[in-house]
Amino acid sequence: METIIRFEEYTKILKKTEILKDISLEMKSGKLYKLKGTNGSGKTMLLRAIAGLIYPTTGAIYVNDVEIKKNCTYPASLGVLIENPSFWREYTGLEVLRYLASIKNNITDEDIKASMEKMGLSPDDKRKIGKYSLGMKQKLGIIQAIMEKPDILLLDEPLNALDSETIRLFQKVITEERERGAVVVIALHNDGEFEMDYDEVIKIENGKVVEHEK
Amino acid sequence: MRLIEARKLIPAYFLIVLFIAKRLHFMQFNVYEMKDLIYLCFLYTGIADMGFNLIHVTDFFLYQCILIVFLGGFYRDDILSNQELLFTRAKKRKGLFQKGTIKLVLNTSILYVLLYGTSAMVLCYKNKTKTFDVMYFLYAMLFLVTYILLINVMTMLVDVKLFLVILLTVEVFIDNFIGIALGDKFFGVFQYLKNGMASNLPYALAPIVVAFILLNMIGIKIMKTREVV
């Protein structure tokens, strides 16, 4: 398995606070990683660091051997669900996904619809996002992350507002993504009904990796 | 009396445009769809026909400025609230906001074109019993077509400075050469355009320049602070 993500003594200081401290990690293709920790422990920041949304104060991060730093490009193949994305309220789910897909323009309408169906959201639903429930918005967030079949999948608290049936669908999706060869990183503070066989579990406290089970 | 009634329509006009603009999301990264453009054409034609010529020019530009700033606000909010979704799909970090800003400025310019063009044509039509001349109509068409062509060409470029320079040059050319030549000969619609809008470059360009500066400032600020959560 190929190393896709590599942290080297990564430290991030924001407003004089160390939000990530001396992180050294490797993440490989086809593996499922769980980030666990309490609220505010630094899980989301670690995901943001991989996504290139923040840069290191000291140390480095490499994605596919390319260093993520100021003014660099974002990792080329990335699916991201960080916190609760606010989609455009006036569009239907399919319209939002089409719009997002048009930026990279590497998937077809059929791919989008197939991804929607995987997560139990109907492509024919004419309701606007403004009328969506919290759970439906969360499904849409997951769909937009997986639909382009990215090499790296970063999911921050993906279970928020999902019902039992959708959690089962989500488990199936994650299994498929791992088998496809993607690096899947899921940040969770509570597993609930989500039962997965993780390859590695990383516990973060106060921005520091305190446990790393392999 | 008619003037007062027309002025009362301005806030309604403003709100209608704002609502539709927000609905269409035309200021974002994607280009216009033809149906949206046609929709806006109808909207502006209708507004122009309602008595555009009675609205005071200064008020008109004031409202346009406010409109652009509001649109800029929507644009910024959309970008900010969806930054993970948008940024992580972008091919390049650099230039994302500049491109967005160009699209916004260009699209705003298209609105101007539609407004000027349709109003000029409506005025031609209304004035036909007194001063109608085929030249008025041709001038209005020239104004409209030149801008649309210019803007279409400019969408292929990414250099905003070049865009503004060309825009300014064309403005000056139309107003000072073709415009004055025609203006000395005819009155009515041309005189109105010449005195009120087209020849008054600071007024005509101010909203575009203000929008450009404001949005770039917003864009740069976001680029600088977007690390902060």
Tab-separated table of C-alpha atoms in Angstrom:
chain	number	residue	atom	x	y	z
A	1	MET	CA	0.000	0.000	0.000
A	2	GLU	CA	1.242	3.385	-0.995
A	3	THR	CA	1.788	6.215	1.479
A	4	ILE	CA	-0.482	9.046	0.381
A	5	ILE	CA	-0.403	11.434	3.349
A	6	ARG	CA	2.656	12.149	5.449
A	7	PHE	CA	2.848	14.533	8.418
A	8	GLU	CA	6.348	15.446	9.587
A	9	GLU	CA	6.476	17.148	12.995
A	10	TYR	CA	3.540	19.275	11.927
A	11	THR	CA	2.676	22.138	14.268
A	12	LYS	CA	0.052	24.775	13.648
A	13	ILE	CA	-0.276	27.910	15.727
A	14	LEU	CA	-3.335	30.094	15.317
A	15	LYS	CA	-3.763	33.260	17.351
A	16	LYS	CA	-0.915	32.244	19.640
A	17	THR	CA	-2.546	28.892	20.385
A	18	GLU	CA	-1.048	25.606	19.307
A	19	ILE	CA	-3.953	23.841	17.668
A	20	LEU	CA	-1.864	20.972	16.270
A	21	LYS	CA	1.314	19.913	18.028
A	22	ASP	CA	4.194	18.009	16.560
A	23	ILE	CA	2.121	15.579	14.502
A	24	SER	CA	3.984	12.831	12.671
A	25	LEU	CA	1.768	10.372	10.833
A	26	GLU	CA	1.519	8.354	7.659
A	27	MET	CA	-1.684	7.383	5.933
A	28	LYS	CA	-1.846	4.800	3.171
A	29	SER	CA	-4.133	4.028	0.270
A	30	GLY	CA	-6.927	1.538	0.818
A	31	LYS	CA	-6.924	2.080	4.573
A	32	LEU	CA	-9.598	3.373	6.889
A	33	TYR	CA	-8.506	5.745	9.646
A	34	LYS	CA	-10.510	6.957	12.574
A	35	LEU	CA	-9.695	10.179	14.365
A	36	LYS	CA	-11.189	10.243	17.811
A	37	GLY	CA	-11.174	12.827	20.523
A	38	THR	CA	-13.387	15.217	22.382
A	39	ASN	CA	-14.865	18.391	20.921
A	40	GLY	CA	-12.134	20.907	20.188
A	41	SER	CA	-9.357	18.329	20.433
A	42	GLY	CA	-8.016	19.114	16.942
A	43	LYS	CA	-9.653	16.423	14.762
A	44	THR	CA	-11.156	18.921	12.338
A	45	MET	CA	-7.913	20.868	12.148
A	46	LEU	CA	-6.050	17.725	11.194
A	47	LEU	CA	-8.516	17.175	8.364
A	48	ARG	CA	-8.174	20.813	7.308
A	49	ALA	CA	-4.415	20.395	7.264
A	50	ILE	CA	-4.693	17.415	4.899
A	51	ALA	CA	-7.128	19.329	2.700
A	52	GLY	CA	-4.703	22.236	2.402
A	53	LEU	CA	-7.098	24.615	4.118
A	54	ILE	CA	-4.471	25.460	6.730
A	55	TYR	CA	-0.697	25.440	6.450
A	56	PRO	CA	1.894	24.373	9.021
A	57	THR	CA	3.623	26.909	11.231
A	58	THR	CA	6.519	24.461	11.562
A	59	GLY	CA	7.028	20.994	10.157
A	60	ALA	CA	5.446	19.802	6.928
A	61	ILE	CA	2.708	17.772	5.339
A	62	TYR	CA	3.017	15.908	2.059
A	63	VAL	CA	0.154	14.567	0.000
A	64	ASN	CA	1.263	12.278	-2.816
A	65	ASP	CA	4.785	13.559	-2.109
A	66	VAL	CA	3.750	17.150	-2.775
A	67	GLU	CA	4.216	19.521	0.142
A	68	ILE	CA	1.083	21.400	1.176
A	69	LYS	CA	2.151	24.931	1.917
A	70	LYS	CA	1.170	28.494	1.217
A	71	ASN	CA	0.385	29.181	-2.433
A	72	CYS	CA	0.637	25.531	-3.408
A	73	THR	CA	-2.185	23.799	-5.205
A	74	TYR	CA	-4.736	21.753	-3.298
A	75	PRO	CA	-4.360	17.970	-3.296
A	76	ALA	CA	-5.591	16.907	-6.710
A	77	SER	CA	-8.036	14.207	-5.727
A	78	LEU	CA	-9.861	15.031	-2.560
A	79	GLY	CA	-13.376	14.478	-1.217
A	80	VAL	CA	-14.166	16.589	1.817
A	81	LEU	CA	-16.975	16.873	4.303
A	82	ILE	CA	-15.829	19.201	7.042
A	83	GLU	CA	-18.361	20.344	9.605
A	84	ASN	CA	-21.720	21.258	8.105
A	85	PRO	CA	-21.431	22.619	4.598
A	86	SER	CA	-24.107	25.190	3.793
A	87	PHE	CA	-25.405	24.424	0.354
A	88	TRP	CA	-27.209	26.945	-1.798
A	89	ARG	CA	-30.768	26.912	-0.555
A	90	GLU	CA	-32.431	27.709	-3.846
A	91	TYR	CA	-31.086	24.669	-5.677
A	92	THR	CA	-32.229	21.051	-5.607
A	93	GLY	CA	-29.762	18.427	-4.392
A	94	LEU	CA	-28.991	17.304	-7.935
A	95	GLU	CA	-28.429	20.901	-9.081
A	96	VAL	CA	-25.934	21.555	-6.276
A	97	LEU	CA	-24.039	18.374	-7.064
A	98	ARG	CA	-24.000	19.189	-10.773
A	99	TYR	CA	-22.665	22.632	-9.982
A	100	LEU	CA	-19.895	21.278	-7.759
A	101	ALA	CA	-19.067	18.573	-10.288
A	102	SER	CA	-18.782	21.195	-13.031
A	103	ILE	CA	-15.703	22.678	-11.333
A	104	LYS	CA	-13.591	19.608	-12.007
A	105	ASN	CA	-15.796	18.285	-14.757
A	106	ASN	CA	-14.575	14.707	-14.468
A	107	ILE	CA	-17.805	12.827	-13.781
A	108	THR	CA	-21.054	12.380	-15.669
A	109	ASP	CA	-24.611	13.099	-14.629
A	110	GLU	CA	-25.102	9.352	-14.269
A	111	ASP	CA	-22.202	9.163	-11.800
A	112	ILE	CA	-23.799	11.880	-9.701
A	113	LYS	CA	-27.161	10.157	-9.711
A	114	ALA	CA	-25.568	6.805	-8.841
A	115	SER	CA	-23.812	8.397	-5.844
A	116	MET	CA	-27.090	9.939	-4.698
A	117	GLU	CA	-28.847	6.612	-4.860
A	118	LYS	CA	-26.053	4.943	-2.889
A	119	MET	CA	-26.785	7.285	-0.004
A	120	GLY	CA	-30.560	6.988	-0.342
A	121	LEU	CA	-31.234	10.424	-1.811
A	122	SER	CA	-33.452	10.513	-4.864
A	123	PRO	CA	-32.044	12.383	-7.878
A	124	ASP	CA	-35.636	13.084	-8.909
A	125	ASP	CA	-36.458	14.916	-5.692
A	126	LYS	CA	-37.492	18.400	-6.810
A	127	ARG	CA	-37.341	19.934	-3.349
A	128	LYS	CA	-34.953	22.817	-2.829
A	129	ILE	CA	-32.143	22.461	-0.287
A	130	GLY	CA	-33.949	25.032	1.850
A	131	LYS	CA	-36.657	22.410	2.401
A	132	TYR	CA	-34.220	19.606	3.248
A	133	SER	CA	-34.002	18.133	6.730
A	134	LEU	CA	-30.690	18.117	8.590
A	135	GLY	CA	-30.176	14.448	7.742
A	136	MET	CA	-30.784	15.039	4.041
A	137	LYS	CA	-28.237	17.859	4.021
A	138	GLN	CA	-25.748	15.556	5.692
A	139	LYS	CA	-26.379	12.891	3.041
A	140	LEU	CA	-25.779	15.519	0.372
A	141	GLY	CA	-22.522	16.459	2.086
A	142	ILE	CA	-21.365	12.841	1.993
A	143	ILE	CA	-22.447	12.443	-1.639
A	144	GLN	CA	-20.512	15.490	-2.815
A	145	ALA	CA	-17.436	14.101	-1.048
A	146	ILE	CA	-17.605	10.640	-2.635
A	147	MET	CA	-19.089	11.339	-6.054
A	148	GLU	CA	-15.810	12.163	-7.798
A	149	LYS	CA	-14.167	8.969	-6.505
A	150	PRO	CA	-11.311	10.812	-4.810
A	151	ASP	CA	-8.020	9.263	-3.704
A	152	ILE	CA	-8.446	10.871	-0.294
A	153	LEU	CA	-11.743	11.020	1.548
A	154	LEU	CA	-11.966	13.257	4.621
A	155	LEU	CA	-15.169	13.056	6.627
A	156	ASP	CA	-15.730	15.123	9.731
A	157	GLU	CA	-18.520	13.820	11.958
A	158	PRO	CA	-20.343	12.244	9.003
A	159	LEU	CA	-22.923	10.540	11.218
A	160	ASN	CA	-24.500	13.803	12.341
A	161	ALA	CA	-28.278	13.594	11.953
A	162	LEU	CA	-28.185	10.287	10.050
A	163	ASP	CA	-30.798	7.636	10.851
A	164	SER	CA	-29.967	3.943	11.354
A	165	GLU	CA	-30.807	2.977	7.776
A	166	THR	CA	-28.610	5.702	6.333
A	167	ILE	CA	-25.769	4.737	8.658
A	168	ARG	CA	-25.932	1.240	7.170
A	169	LEU	CA	-25.800	2.707	3.658
A	170	PHE	CA	-22.877	4.863	4.733
A	171	GLN	CA	-21.011	1.820	6.092
A	172	LYS	CA	-21.426	0.142	2.724
A	173	VAL	CA	-20.164	3.245	0.914
A	174	ILE	CA	-17.105	3.480	3.141
A	175	THR	CA	-16.296	-0.198	2.605
A	176	GLU	CA	-16.498	0.328	-1.159
A	177	GLU	CA	-14.298	3.404	-0.981
A	178	ARG	CA	-11.645	1.560	1.010
A	179	GLU	CA	-11.743	-1.393	-1.398
A	180	ARG	CA	-11.402	1.041	-4.297
A	181	GLY	CA	-8.088	2.136	-2.770
A	182	ALA	CA	-8.972	5.503	-1.268
A	183	VAL	CA	-7.464	6.741	1.986
A	184	VAL	CA	-10.512	7.246	4.163
A	185	VAL	CA	-10.177	9.409	7.274
A	186	ILE	CA	-13.204	9.751	9.511
A	187	ALA	CA	-13.311	12.057	12.523
A	188	LEU	CA	-15.813	10.920	15.125
A	189	HIS	CA	-16.374	11.822	18.736
A	190	ASN	CA	-18.994	9.116	19.140
A	191	ASP	CA	-19.409	5.930	17.055
A	192	GLY	CA	-23.032	5.274	17.938
A	193	GLU	CA	-24.425	2.626	15.581
A	194	PHE	CA	-21.491	2.952	13.216
A	195	GLU	CA	-19.471	-0.252	13.392
A	196	MET	CA	-16.455	-0.381	11.154
A	197	ASP	CA	-13.278	-2.372	11.144
A	198	TYR	CA	-10.771	0.474	11.205
A	199	ASP	CA	-7.202	-0.102	10.072
A	200	GLU	CA	-5.888	2.519	12.463
A	201	VAL	CA	-7.394	4.597	15.234
A	202	ILE	CA	-5.740	7.860	16.166
A	203	LYS	CA	-6.699	9.639	19.353
A	204	ILE	CA	-6.111	13.377	19.565
A	205	GLU	CA	-6.138	15.515	22.662
A	206	ASN	CA	-5.293	19.213	22.745
A	207	GLY	CA	-3.934	19.021	19.216
A	208	LYS	CA	-1.568	16.164	19.993
A	209	VAL	CA	-1.690	12.506	18.990
A	210	VAL	CA	-1.912	10.675	22.317
A	211	GLU	CA	-2.773	7.169	21.104
A	212	HIS	CA	-2.225	5.409	17.820
A	213	GLU	CA	-3.682	1.900	17.521
A	214	LYS	CA	-2.733	-0.076	14.428
B	1	MET	CA	-46.800	63.516	-11.118
B	2	ARG	CA	-45.573	60.902	-13.516
B	3	LEU	CA	-42.043	61.518	-12.328
B	4	ILE	CA	-42.994	60.865	-8.699
B	5	GLU	CA	-44.737	57.634	-9.658
B	6	ALA	CA	-41.709	56.460	-11.552
B	7	ARG	CA	-39.480	57.199	-8.591
B	8	LYS	CA	-41.728	55.117	-6.391
B	9	LEU	CA	-40.982	52.191	-8.617
B	10	ILE	CA	-37.247	52.327	-7.973
B	11	PRO	CA	-37.195	50.362	-4.709
B	12	ALA	CA	-39.494	47.766	-6.263
B	13	TYR	CA	-37.211	47.561	-9.255
B	14	PHE	CA	-34.238	47.230	-6.976
B	15	LEU	CA	-35.796	44.441	-4.943
B	16	ILE	CA	-36.952	42.537	-8.012
B	17	VAL	CA	-33.489	42.608	-9.546
B	18	LEU	CA	-31.893	41.665	-6.256
B	19	PHE	CA	-34.239	38.730	-5.792
B	20	ILE	CA	-33.737	37.416	-9.297
B	21	ALA	CA	-29.990	37.960	-9.193
B	22	LYS	CA	-29.780	36.013	-5.966
B	23	ARG	CA	-31.939	33.281	-7.404
B	24	LEU	CA	-29.869	32.966	-10.520
B	25	HIS	CA	-26.519	33.083	-8.747
B	26	PHE	CA	-25.133	34.641	-11.836
B	27	MET	CA	-22.190	36.158	-10.013
B	28	GLN	CA	-20.503	32.891	-9.283
B	29	PHE	CA	-17.921	30.885	-11.108
B	30	ASN	CA	-20.218	29.437	-13.698
B	31	VAL	CA	-21.173	31.405	-16.757
B	32	TYR	CA	-24.585	32.575	-17.709
B	33	GLU	CA	-26.987	30.093	-19.051
B	34	MET	CA	-28.831	31.448	-22.049
B	35	LYS	CA	-32.233	31.112	-20.410
B	36	ASP	CA	-31.057	33.280	-17.522
B	37	LEU	CA	-29.844	35.909	-19.912
B	38	ILE	CA	-33.106	35.925	-21.813
B	39	TYR	CA	-34.976	36.153	-18.528
B	40	LEU	CA	-32.970	39.211	-17.529
B	41	CYS	CA	-33.458	40.727	-20.985
B	42	PHE	CA	-37.208	40.508	-20.536
B	43	LEU	CA	-36.966	41.914	-17.050
B	44	TYR	CA	-34.936	44.911	-18.106
B	45	THR	CA	-37.008	45.530	-21.195
B	46	GLY	CA	-40.076	45.595	-19.010
B	47	ILE	CA	-38.499	47.961	-16.523
B	48	ALA	CA	-37.278	50.215	-19.284
B	49	ASP	CA	-40.718	50.274	-20.760
B	50	MET	CA	-42.260	51.242	-17.426
B	51	GLY	CA	-40.766	54.674	-17.764
B	52	PHE	CA	-37.079	54.400	-17.359
B	53	ASN	CA	-36.527	57.805	-18.864
B	54	LEU	CA	-38.210	59.414	-15.863
B	55	ILE	CA	-35.770	58.058	-13.306
B	56	HIS	CA	-33.110	60.506	-12.332
B	57	VAL	CA	-29.662	59.466	-13.485
B	58	THR	CA	-27.931	60.017	-10.150
B	59	ASP	CA	-30.519	57.924	-8.331
B	60	PHE	CA	-30.153	55.259	-10.913
B	61	PHE	CA	-26.431	54.933	-10.385
B	62	LEU	CA	-26.780	55.093	-6.655
B	63	TYR	CA	-29.111	52.127	-6.781
B	64	GLN	CA	-26.801	50.318	-9.149
B	65	CYS	CA	-23.915	50.831	-6.731
B	66	ILE	CA	-25.956	49.491	-3.841
B	67	LEU	CA	-27.042	46.567	-5.966
B	68	ILE	CA	-23.486	45.644	-6.848
B	69	VAL	CA	-22.352	45.818	-3.244
B	70	PHE	CA	-25.252	43.592	-2.229
B	71	LEU	CA	-24.416	41.139	-4.964
B	72	GLY	CA	-20.813	41.220	-3.826
B	73	GLY	CA	-22.042	40.371	-0.350
B	74	PHE	CA	-23.975	37.367	-1.588
B	75	TYR	CA	-21.011	36.276	-3.610
B	76	ARG	CA	-18.721	36.564	-0.630
B	77	ASP	CA	-21.156	34.732	1.665
B	78	ASP	CA	-21.550	31.893	-0.792
B	79	ILE	CA	-17.815	31.534	-1.151
B	80	LEU	CA	-17.208	31.696	2.573
B	81	SER	CA	-19.895	29.266	3.610
B	82	ASN	CA	-18.898	26.775	0.939
B	83	GLN	CA	-15.175	27.322	0.980
B	84	GLU	CA	-14.241	23.701	1.649
B	85	LEU	CA	-16.450	22.496	-1.178
B	86	LEU	CA	-15.231	25.101	-3.628
B	87	PHE	CA	-11.577	25.532	-2.698
B	88	THR	CA	-10.750	21.862	-2.544
B	89	ARG	CA	-12.145	21.414	-6.046
B	90	ALA	CA	-10.254	24.325	-7.505
B	91	LYS	CA	-7.334	23.478	-9.719
B	92	LYS	CA	-5.324	26.421	-8.515
B	93	ARG	CA	-5.466	28.347	-5.297
B	94	LYS	CA	-4.163	31.499	-6.862
B	95	GLY	CA	-6.559	33.585	-8.889
B	96	LEU	CA	-9.743	31.986	-7.614
B	97	PHE	CA	-11.173	35.212	-6.287
B	98	GLN	CA	-9.877	37.290	-9.122
B	99	LYS	CA	-11.674	35.024	-11.560
B	100	GLY	CA	-14.830	35.201	-9.503
B	101	THR	CA	-14.538	38.975	-9.368
B	102	ILE	CA	-14.097	39.208	-13.102
B	103	LYS	CA	-17.192	37.137	-13.645
B	104	LEU	CA	-19.130	39.385	-11.324
B	105	VAL	CA	-17.897	42.567	-12.969
B	106	LEU	CA	-18.538	41.173	-16.415
B	107	ASN	CA	-21.989	40.036	-15.538
B	108	THR	CA	-22.771	43.385	-14.002
B	109	SER	CA	-21.559	44.966	-17.196
B	110	ILE	CA	-23.937	42.772	-19.155
B	111	LEU	CA	-26.741	44.152	-17.029
B	112	TYR	CA	-25.671	47.664	-17.916
B	113	VAL	CA	-25.620	46.753	-21.559
B	114	LEU	CA	-29.099	45.381	-21.363
B	115	LEU	CA	-30.342	48.357	-19.462
B	116	TYR	CA	-28.739	50.969	-21.666
B	117	GLY	CA	-29.539	49.175	-24.856
B	118	THR	CA	-33.136	48.436	-24.097
B	119	SER	CA	-33.796	51.858	-22.659
B	120	ALA	CA	-32.246	53.467	-25.694
B	121	MET	CA	-34.418	51.403	-27.943
B	122	VAL	CA	-37.515	52.097	-25.912
B	123	LEU	CA	-36.779	55.798	-26.012
B	124	CYS	CA	-36.315	55.600	-29.749
B	125	TYR	CA	-39.644	53.897	-30.022
B	126	LYS	CA	-41.399	56.389	-27.764
B	127	ASN	CA	-39.927	59.380	-29.523
B	128	LYS	CA	-40.669	58.215	-33.000
B	129	THR	CA	-43.495	60.661	-33.615
B	130	LYS	CA	-41.216	63.618	-32.809
B	131	THR	CA	-37.595	62.888	-33.423
B	132	PHE	CA	-37.360	59.304	-34.496
B	133	ASP	CA	-34.540	58.656	-36.813
B	134	VAL	CA	-33.041	55.426	-37.878
B	135	MET	CA	-29.718	56.701	-36.526
B	136	TYR	CA	-31.034	56.661	-32.974
B	137	PHE	CA	-31.913	53.058	-33.320
B	138	LEU	CA	-28.599	52.248	-34.939
B	139	TYR	CA	-26.753	54.036	-32.170
B	140	ALA	CA	-28.593	52.089	-29.527
B	141	MET	CA	-27.882	48.860	-31.341
B	142	LEU	CA	-24.243	49.783	-31.778
B	143	PHE	CA	-24.003	50.533	-28.096
B	144	LEU	CA	-25.593	47.229	-27.214
B	145	VAL	CA	-23.753	45.043	-29.687
B	146	THR	CA	-20.366	46.617	-28.997
B	147	TYR	CA	-20.677	45.950	-25.311
B	148	ILE	CA	-21.920	42.419	-25.721
B	149	LEU	CA	-19.123	41.612	-28.132
B	150	LEU	CA	-16.600	43.292	-25.925
B	151	ILE	CA	-17.756	41.442	-22.860
B	152	ASN	CA	-17.855	38.136	-24.677
B	153	VAL	CA	-14.302	38.664	-25.841
B	154	MET	CA	-13.239	39.749	-22.388
B	155	THR	CA	-14.576	36.604	-20.751
B	156	MET	CA	-11.742	34.792	-22.474
B	157	LEU	CA	-9.202	36.989	-20.746
B	158	VAL	CA	-8.203	36.998	-17.123
B	159	ASP	CA	-6.438	40.326	-16.914
B	160	VAL	CA	-8.796	42.750	-15.242
B	161	LYS	CA	-6.597	45.746	-15.861
B	162	LEU	CA	-6.635	45.045	-19.560
B	163	PHE	CA	-10.383	44.631	-19.427
B	164	LEU	CA	-10.852	48.014	-17.790
B	165	VAL	CA	-8.467	49.716	-20.165
B	166	ILE	CA	-10.307	48.348	-23.189
B	167	LEU	CA	-13.663	49.166	-21.673
B	168	LEU	CA	-12.538	52.695	-21.021
B	169	THR	CA	-11.122	53.045	-24.510
B	170	VAL	CA	-14.309	51.846	-26.128
B	171	GLU	CA	-16.368	54.136	-23.912
B	172	VAL	CA	-14.259	57.091	-24.875
B	173	PHE	CA	-14.366	56.143	-28.514
B	174	ILE	CA	-18.124	55.751	-28.620
B	175	ASP	CA	-18.850	58.847	-26.598
B	176	ASN	CA	-16.328	61.247	-27.937
B	177	PHE	CA	-16.219	60.307	-31.570
B	178	ILE	CA	-19.380	58.609	-32.677
B	179	GLY	CA	-21.413	60.090	-29.856
B	180	ILE	CA	-20.489	63.707	-30.259
B	181	ALA	CA	-20.753	63.483	-34.003
B	182	LEU	CA	-24.299	62.239	-33.698
B	183	GLY	CA	-25.126	64.345	-30.687
B	184	ASP	CA	-24.486	67.573	-32.466
B	185	LYS	CA	-26.897	66.561	-35.096
B	186	PHE	CA	-29.706	64.973	-33.135
B	187	PHE	CA	-31.495	65.474	-29.866
B	188	GLY	CA	-33.739	63.221	-27.872
B	189	VAL	CA	-32.505	59.805	-26.998
B	190	PHE	CA	-28.929	60.412	-27.919
B	191	GLN	CA	-28.772	63.660	-25.998
B	192	TYR	CA	-30.179	61.864	-23.015
B	193	LEU	CA	-27.617	59.111	-23.229
B	194	LYS	CA	-24.822	61.524	-23.928
B	195	ASN	CA	-25.592	63.877	-21.070
B	196	GLY	CA	-26.869	61.404	-18.594
B	197	MET	CA	-24.867	58.256	-18.891
B	198	ALA	CA	-22.736	57.342	-21.793
B	199	SER	CA	-20.546	60.407	-21.958
B	200	ASN	CA	-20.294	60.802	-18.230
B	201	LEU	CA	-17.489	58.367	-17.699
B	202	PRO	CA	-17.046	58.744	-13.957
B	203	TYR	CA	-20.717	57.927	-13.425
B	204	ALA	CA	-20.776	55.173	-15.968
B	205	LEU	CA	-17.656	53.429	-14.757
B	206	ALA	CA	-17.868	54.227	-11.065
B	207	PRO	CA	-20.084	51.277	-10.108
B	208	ILE	CA	-17.913	48.846	-12.032
B	209	VAL	CA	-14.707	50.209	-10.562
B	210	VAL	CA	-16.176	50.351	-7.057
B	211	ALA	CA	-17.374	46.772	-7.401
B	212	PHE	CA	-14.026	45.646	-8.663
B	213	ILE	CA	-12.083	47.326	-5.866
B	214	LEU	CA	-14.478	46.213	-3.151
B	215	LEU	CA	-14.596	42.633	-4.275
B	216	ASN	CA	-10.889	42.404	-4.706
B	217	MET	CA	-10.449	43.804	-1.222
B	218	ILE	CA	-12.911	41.237	0.081
B	219	GLY	CA	-11.200	38.507	-1.922
B	220	ILE	CA	-7.748	39.410	-0.713
B	221	LYS	CA	-8.981	39.655	2.851
B	222	ILE	CA	-10.514	36.209	2.598
B	223	MET	CA	-7.368	34.817	1.055
B	224	LYS	CA	-5.383	36.244	3.931
B	225	THR	CA	-7.697	35.175	6.708
B	226	ARG	CA	-9.133	31.954	5.389
B	227	GLU	CA	-6.796	29.900	7.528
B	228	VAL	CA	-8.484	31.217	10.618
B	229	VAL	CA	-11.398	29.155	11.758
